[in-house]
């Protein structure tokens, strides 16, 4: 008998959607008050590692033991993950949330292509491909009304697009094949990312900015608002780590990516309410088009799954009938032999 799933797929997807949509705004707010993206993400990784370790010690969760052998296997995935978060944070630092959304919205189409080419997944159906094109068209139309683009923002946006597409496909491969539980993935991903953080501080020169700020402020790096925003981003970083890995296990890489795109509707609503740099009413209409694309995608995937299950049931029924016929034939032969 199949074991019961510890977490319902719908709950995991909803949890990921809420965390993802809120974290984009929280990170934008945090990086605007605490202008050190490398240090900000390091705090998030540290919170996740310590949080998982403490909850594991109290028996509130179970994570796989950290071993050097597994860490070596997981390191490439953690490296790509770090690059995706690093470029994401710097994109939010140099651009508004709208710019982030449009490049995030480009990823499902690229992930679907990468899934087909590198993970040998079936080619998307016509309806699936159409839904992905609708998502792309809606997102592009949404941000086309924004005139605040800069070369720096576009550079980070392009880097983010490349890394997040790679991360979506490669992490799915690791989740499928490495055999760790959800909290084990969270522990390895954040621990290895935390270990990589100092190298990026040196490469980007951020460490000099941090030391200079500490010296000028008398050792006090945090203002109350900055401390609150960083703390909030760390908590949501832990939550999205869990929901993200759990959702990756439950759904396909493309479906996971589309979920991340569609939930940006809430991000846009919050963005409109708290900042004045956002798209026009026409842009909001284009966003609705993106949501329609997401619904179309879900319908196409649901039909594909139902069709696959029906084919499996039909094949199983035929196999059972075939096995039954073989068993009857064998029994008749045995009876014939014993009757001689």
XYZ file of C-alpha atoms in Angstrom:
340
model
C 0.000 0.000 0.000
C 1.371 3.423 -0.926
C 2.501 5.538 1.980
C 0.476 8.662 2.737
C 2.019 11.938 1.609
C 3.100 13.980 4.653
C 2.117 17.229 2.972
C -0.719 17.768 0.490
C 0.522 19.022 -2.848
C -1.951 21.908 -2.886
C -0.812 23.082 0.555
C 2.820 23.011 -0.541
C 2.119 24.989 -3.697
C 0.031 27.576 -1.808
C 2.694 27.897 0.868
C 5.396 28.379 -1.744
C 3.257 30.892 -3.650
C 2.612 33.033 -0.555
C 6.239 32.941 0.593
C 7.574 33.666 -2.885
C 5.243 36.602 -3.521
C 5.859 38.172 -0.115
C 9.605 37.518 -0.084
C 10.143 39.513 -3.287
C 8.605 42.600 -1.660
C 10.285 41.957 1.692
C 13.693 41.569 0.038
C 13.149 44.745 -1.966
C 12.295 46.574 1.244
C 15.204 44.977 3.120
C 17.816 45.767 0.468
C 16.555 49.374 0.288
C 17.133 49.757 4.046
C 20.174 47.471 4.295
C 22.182 48.037 1.123
C 24.411 44.962 1.388
C 22.813 42.176 -0.674
C 25.591 39.647 -0.070
C 25.440 40.058 3.705
C 21.635 40.041 3.609
C 21.505 36.668 1.858
C 24.184 35.315 4.220
C 21.933 36.190 7.179
C 19.115 34.320 5.438
C 21.266 31.230 4.918
C 22.479 31.344 8.527
C 18.924 31.615 9.856
C 17.823 28.622 7.798
C 20.771 26.455 8.894
C 20.429 27.332 12.597
C 16.634 27.044 12.439
C 16.698 23.563 10.893
C 19.418 22.407 13.326
C 17.559 23.656 16.424
C 14.185 22.261 15.324
C 15.894 18.958 14.551
C 17.456 18.846 18.028
C 14.026 19.328 19.599
C 12.558 16.580 17.424
C 10.203 18.917 15.585
C 11.606 17.865 12.215
C 14.024 15.350 10.724
C 16.802 16.195 8.324
C 19.455 13.990 6.755
C 22.847 13.947 8.418
C 25.436 16.230 6.852
C 28.202 14.174 5.256
C 31.135 15.204 3.091
C 30.206 12.731 0.365
C 26.672 14.081 -0.016
C 27.934 17.662 0.227
C 30.252 17.030 -2.731
C 27.351 15.711 -4.799
C 25.098 18.608 -3.830
C 27.680 21.393 -4.216
C 26.993 22.155 -7.938
C 23.279 22.605 -7.182
C 24.060 24.822 -4.180
C 26.436 26.911 -6.297
C 23.758 27.524 -8.940
C 21.240 28.290 -6.187
C 23.609 30.826 -4.645
C 24.101 32.542 -8.002
C 20.330 32.703 -8.536
C 19.739 34.309 -5.122
C 22.742 36.605 -5.529
C 21.611 37.916 -8.923
C 18.015 38.129 -7.693
C 18.966 40.340 -4.748
C 21.163 42.591 -6.876
C 18.388 42.882 -9.462
C 16.008 44.071 -6.740
C 18.727 46.439 -5.559
C 19.095 48.161 -8.953
C 15.580 47.829 -10.413
C 11.965 47.985 -9.339
C 9.779 44.963 -8.652
C 8.192 45.194 -12.123
C 11.531 44.506 -13.805
C 12.049 41.521 -11.550
C 8.596 40.172 -12.426
C 9.012 40.288 -16.187
C 12.317 38.422 -16.159
C 10.939 35.951 -13.631
C 8.013 35.445 -16.004
C 10.317 34.500 -18.867
C 11.599 31.435 -17.032
C 8.741 28.894 -17.540
C 9.190 28.891 -21.302
C 12.956 28.435 -20.988
C 12.579 25.777 -18.288
C 10.106 23.838 -20.463
C 12.652 23.843 -23.301
C 15.494 22.870 -20.953
C 13.370 20.094 -19.418
C 12.815 18.646 -22.880
C 16.434 18.970 -24.033
C 18.390 18.024 -20.898
C 16.026 16.043 -18.658
C 14.436 14.125 -21.561
C 10.936 15.188 -20.525
C 8.126 14.958 -23.136
C 7.675 17.992 -25.384
C 4.989 20.389 -24.107
C 1.590 19.950 -25.721
C 0.196 22.671 -27.967
C -2.031 23.980 -25.155
C 0.874 23.961 -22.696
C 3.131 25.812 -25.129
C 0.359 28.321 -25.888
C -0.168 28.964 -22.174
C 3.548 29.620 -21.696
C 3.535 32.069 -24.621
C 0.499 33.832 -23.076
C 2.364 34.162 -19.776
C 5.358 35.609 -21.587
C 3.252 38.040 -23.648
C 1.350 39.243 -20.593
C 4.509 39.786 -18.575
C 6.271 41.647 -21.379
C 3.229 43.841 -21.944
C 3.035 44.550 -18.229
C 6.550 45.873 -17.905
C 6.577 47.550 -21.328
C 4.904 50.525 -19.653
C 7.787 50.913 -17.210
C 10.419 53.389 -18.396
C 12.790 53.028 -15.469
C 15.176 50.479 -17.020
C 18.921 51.023 -16.791
C 21.878 49.123 -18.259
C 22.900 47.978 -14.769
C 19.422 46.693 -14.036
C 19.253 44.884 -17.391
C 22.655 43.278 -16.795
C 21.556 41.872 -13.451
C 18.211 40.874 -14.961
C 19.898 38.897 -17.747
C 22.234 37.217 -15.249
C 19.244 36.354 -13.073
C 17.349 34.910 -16.047
C 20.231 32.593 -16.937
C 20.896 31.421 -13.371
C 17.263 30.952 -12.332
C 16.516 28.883 -15.447
C 19.547 26.685 -14.774
C 18.642 26.437 -11.099
C 15.040 25.406 -11.761
C 16.055 22.488 -13.976
C 19.200 21.358 -12.158
C 17.710 21.518 -8.659
C 14.763 19.454 -9.891
C 17.268 16.881 -11.147
C 19.006 16.818 -7.754
C 15.721 16.580 -5.837
C 14.636 13.674 -8.000
C 17.893 11.691 -7.831
C 19.759 12.467 -4.606
C 17.246 10.915 -2.193
C 17.355 13.503 0.610
C 14.246 14.501 2.504
C 12.911 18.059 2.282
C 14.694 19.414 5.367
C 17.867 17.656 4.280
C 17.809 19.654 1.050
C 17.173 22.840 3.030
C 20.141 22.120 5.314
C 22.602 21.261 2.535
C 21.506 24.097 0.267
C 21.766 26.821 2.892
C 24.875 25.467 4.636
C 26.868 25.256 1.408
C 25.565 28.663 0.295
C 26.618 30.162 3.627
C 30.118 28.761 3.141
C 30.322 30.350 -0.330
C 29.156 33.794 0.838
C 32.571 35.163 1.995
C 34.124 34.509 -1.423
C 31.458 36.627 -3.107
C 31.924 39.389 -0.518
C 35.566 39.593 -1.564
C 34.885 39.304 -5.311
C 32.248 42.061 -5.297
C 34.096 44.263 -2.806
C 31.078 44.387 -0.521
C 33.211 43.590 2.515
C 34.904 46.995 2.178
C 31.521 48.747 2.171
C 30.433 46.816 5.258
C 33.630 47.609 7.204
C 33.386 51.248 6.181
C 29.763 51.436 7.366
C 30.658 49.788 10.682
C 33.496 52.266 11.244
C 31.381 55.318 10.398
C 28.445 54.186 12.529
C 30.493 53.279 15.583
C 29.938 49.544 15.194
C 26.163 49.792 14.818
C 25.299 48.439 11.375
C 21.549 48.150 11.902
C 18.915 50.807 12.299
C 15.615 49.575 13.834
C 13.791 49.514 10.479
C 16.710 47.769 8.786
C 16.924 45.201 11.574
C 13.206 44.462 11.287
C 13.293 44.103 7.493
C 16.378 41.848 7.568
C 14.867 39.667 10.319
C 11.619 39.329 8.408
C 13.468 38.360 5.228
C 15.410 35.708 7.157
C 12.223 34.112 8.515
C 10.642 34.036 5.079
C 13.889 32.703 3.648
C 13.569 29.671 5.923
C 9.908 29.185 5.027
C 10.473 29.399 1.284
C 13.353 26.935 1.556
C 10.996 24.324 2.969
C 8.016 25.026 0.712
C 10.265 25.409 -2.322
C 11.973 22.025 -1.997
C 8.756 20.266 -0.967
C 6.899 21.710 -3.961
C 9.749 20.734 -6.307
C 9.291 17.121 -5.219
C 5.536 17.238 -5.740
C 5.292 18.933 -9.161
C 7.280 19.259 -12.380
C 10.012 21.860 -12.859
C 7.882 23.833 -15.325
C 4.802 23.737 -13.070
C 6.959 24.898 -10.161
C 8.269 27.769 -12.295
C 4.793 28.768 -13.478
C 3.616 28.824 -9.858
C 6.417 31.247 -9.075
C 5.284 33.473 -11.942
C 1.558 33.478 -11.235
C 1.959 34.214 -7.524
C 3.640 37.479 -8.463
C 0.096 38.884 -8.743
C 0.151 39.384 -4.988
C 3.611 40.913 -5.310
C 2.295 43.462 -7.778
C -0.694 44.333 -5.565
C 1.616 45.013 -2.616
C 4.013 46.889 -4.873
C 1.194 49.170 -6.077
C 0.121 49.868 -2.497
C 3.493 50.715 -0.939
C 5.586 52.152 -3.832
C 4.834 54.651 -6.556
C 7.090 53.034 -9.188
C 4.813 50.571 -10.898
C 3.005 49.958 -14.178
C -0.079 51.673 -15.602
C -3.621 50.225 -15.667
C -2.747 48.729 -19.067
C 0.159 46.979 -17.373
C -2.194 45.531 -14.756
C -4.424 44.267 -17.577
C -1.405 42.518 -19.074
C -0.755 40.945 -15.695
C -4.261 39.468 -15.771
C -3.277 37.960 -19.116
C -0.322 36.343 -17.367
C -2.698 34.834 -14.803
C -4.890 33.472 -17.612
C -1.790 31.823 -19.062
C -1.128 30.219 -15.696
C -4.677 28.834 -15.533
C -4.370 27.488 -19.100
C -1.105 25.805 -18.164
C -2.652 24.139 -15.115
C -5.534 22.871 -17.282
C -3.140 21.452 -19.874
C -1.028 19.729 -17.229
C -4.102 18.307 -15.484
C -5.393 16.860 -18.750
C -1.971 15.389 -19.494
C -1.777 13.744 -16.080
C -5.329 12.353 -16.372
C -4.569 10.972 -19.830
C -1.363 9.381 -18.556
C -3.144 7.793 -15.596
C -5.882 6.402 -17.854
C -3.238 4.909 -20.142
C -1.466 3.371 -17.138
C -4.730 1.913 -15.828
C -5.553 0.498 -19.275
C -2.073 -1.000 -19.575
C -2.302 -2.472 -16.070
C -5.698 -4.022 -16.824
C -4.330 -5.621 -19.989
C -1.323 -6.934 -18.066
C -3.565 -8.444 -15.372
C -5.730 -10.141 -18.014
C -2.596 -11.436 -19.770
C -1.160 -12.771 -16.507
C -4.495 -14.381 -15.682
C -4.615 -16.111 -19.066
C -1.044 -17.346 -18.592
C -1.927 -18.671 -15.147
C -5.012 -20.523 -16.467
C -2.992 -21.983 -19.362
C -0.250 -23.119 -16.991
C -2.812 -24.698 -14.661
C -4.425 -26.571 -17.548
C -1.018 -27.899 -18.617
C -0.291 -29.089 -15.071
C -3.660 -30.826 -14.887
C -2.974 -32.490 -18.206
C 0.389 -33.764 -17.006
C -1.006 -35.088 -13.730
C -3.805 -36.891 -15.598
C -1.406 -39.027 -17.647
